[in-house]
Coordinates of C-alpha atoms in Angstrom, one line a residue:
M7 CA 9.7 0.9 -13.1
Q8 CA 6.0 0.1 -13.8
H9 CA 3.3 2.5 -12.6
T10 CA -0.5 2.1 -12.8
R11 CA -3.5 4.3 -11.9
D12 CA -5.6 1.2 -11.2
L13 CA -7.1 0.9 -7.7
K14 CA -6.5 -2.8 -7.5
G15 CA -4.3 -5.5 -9.0
V16 CA -2.1 -8.6 -8.5
V17 CA 1.6 -8.8 -7.9
Q18 CA 3.8 -11.9 -7.7
V19 CA 6.2 -12.3 -4.8
D20 CA 8.3 -15.5 -4.3
G21 CA 6.0 -17.5 -6.7
E22 CA 2.8 -16.5 -4.8
D23 CA 0.1 -14.1 -6.2
Y24 CA -0.9 -11.3 -3.8
E25 CA -3.9 -9.1 -4.5
W26 CA -3.6 -5.4 -3.6
E27 CA -6.3 -2.7 -3.4
V28 CA -6.2 1.0 -2.5
R29 CA -8.0 1.4 0.8
R30 CA -7.4 5.1 1.4
Q31 CA -6.1 8.0 -0.7
P32 CA -3.9 10.6 1.0
Q33 CA -5.8 12.8 3.5
R34 CA -5.3 15.4 6.2
T35 CA -5.8 14.3 9.8
T36 CA -6.1 16.4 13.0
G37 CA -3.9 19.4 13.3
N38 CA -1.4 19.8 10.5
E39 CA -0.7 16.1 10.1
W40 CA -1.0 14.2 6.8
Q41 CA -1.6 10.5 6.1
G42 CA -0.4 8.9 2.9
M43 CA -2.0 6.2 0.8
G44 CA -3.1 2.9 2.4
L45 CA -3.0 -0.4 0.5
A46 CA -4.6 -3.7 1.5
L47 CA -2.7 -6.8 0.7
R48 CA -4.0 -10.4 0.6
L49 CA -2.6 -13.7 -0.5
K50 CA -4.9 -14.9 -3.4
G51 CA -7.4 -17.4 -1.8
A52 CA -6.5 -16.4 1.8
Q53 CA -8.5 -14.2 4.3
R54 CA -6.0 -12.3 6.4
E55 CA -5.1 -8.8 5.2
A56 CA -2.1 -6.6 5.8
I57 CA -2.7 -2.8 5.5
V58 CA 0.5 -1.0 4.4
M59 CA 0.6 2.8 5.0
F60 CA 2.8 4.8 2.6
P61 CA 4.0 8.3 3.6
M62 CA 2.3 11.4 2.3
V63 CA 3.7 12.5 -1.1
M64 CA 4.8 16.1 -1.0
R65 CA 5.4 18.4 -3.9
A66 CA 8.8 20.2 -4.4
N67 CA 7.4 23.3 -2.6
G68 CA 6.4 21.3 0.5
I69 CA 2.7 21.3 -0.2
P70 CA 1.0 17.8 0.0
N71 CA 0.0 16.3 -3.3
F72 CA -3.6 15.3 -3.2
E73 CA -3.9 14.1 -6.8
R74 CA -4.8 10.5 -7.3
Q75 CA -1.5 8.7 -6.9
R76 CA 0.1 6.4 -9.4
I77 CA 0.9 3.1 -7.9
N78 CA 4.5 1.9 -8.3
V79 CA 4.1 -1.9 -8.7
E80 CA 7.6 -2.6 -7.5
S81 CA 6.9 -0.7 -4.3
V82 CA 3.8 -3.0 -3.8
R83 CA 6.1 -6.0 -4.2
N84 CA 8.6 -4.6 -1.7
A85 CA 5.7 -3.9 0.7
V86 CA 4.5 -7.5 0.5
A87 CA 8.0 -8.8 1.2
S88 CA 8.5 -6.3 4.1
A89 CA 5.2 -7.2 5.7
I90 CA 6.1 -10.9 5.6
A91 CA 9.5 -10.2 7.0
A92 CA 7.9 -8.2 9.8
G93 CA 5.8 -11.2 10.8
W94 CA 2.6 -11.1 8.7
N95 CA 1.4 -14.6 8.1
P96 CA -1.1 -14.3 5.1
T97 CA -2.5 -17.8 5.6
S98 CA -3.4 -17.3 9.3
R99 CA -6.7 -16.0 10.6
G100 CA -7.4 -12.8 12.5
K101 CA -7.7 -9.1 12.1
A102 CA -5.8 -7.1 9.5
V103 CA -2.3 -6.1 10.5
V104 CA -1.1 -2.5 9.8
F105 CA 2.5 -1.8 8.7
D106 CA 4.1 1.6 8.0
V107 CA 6.5 1.5 5.0
D108 CA 8.6 4.1 3.2
A109 CA 8.0 5.4 -0.3
D110 CA 9.8 2.4 -1.7
G111 CA 7.7 -0.1 0.2
R112 CA 10.4 -1.1 2.7

């Protein structure tokens, strides 16, 4: 399992290169709600983005972990495949599409 602390990179899925970039680090929202990390995905050379929202990472004692997250590259690959399976067409035009995924990117 490969991890990185980089804020952007490239993964290969089905022979295509997809660029990913951290758009949002974990943060607190209204009330006692928490939002996890958000990654932007884009097919290299294309315009349309998919934003994948990962769940908030919690520590063993139930407190949210606000440290800068290490990116699991395999989870990014899974997130690309999940977004495509959910209907994201990276070569089309339009606004960015938002997808919620689990910690494994599915």
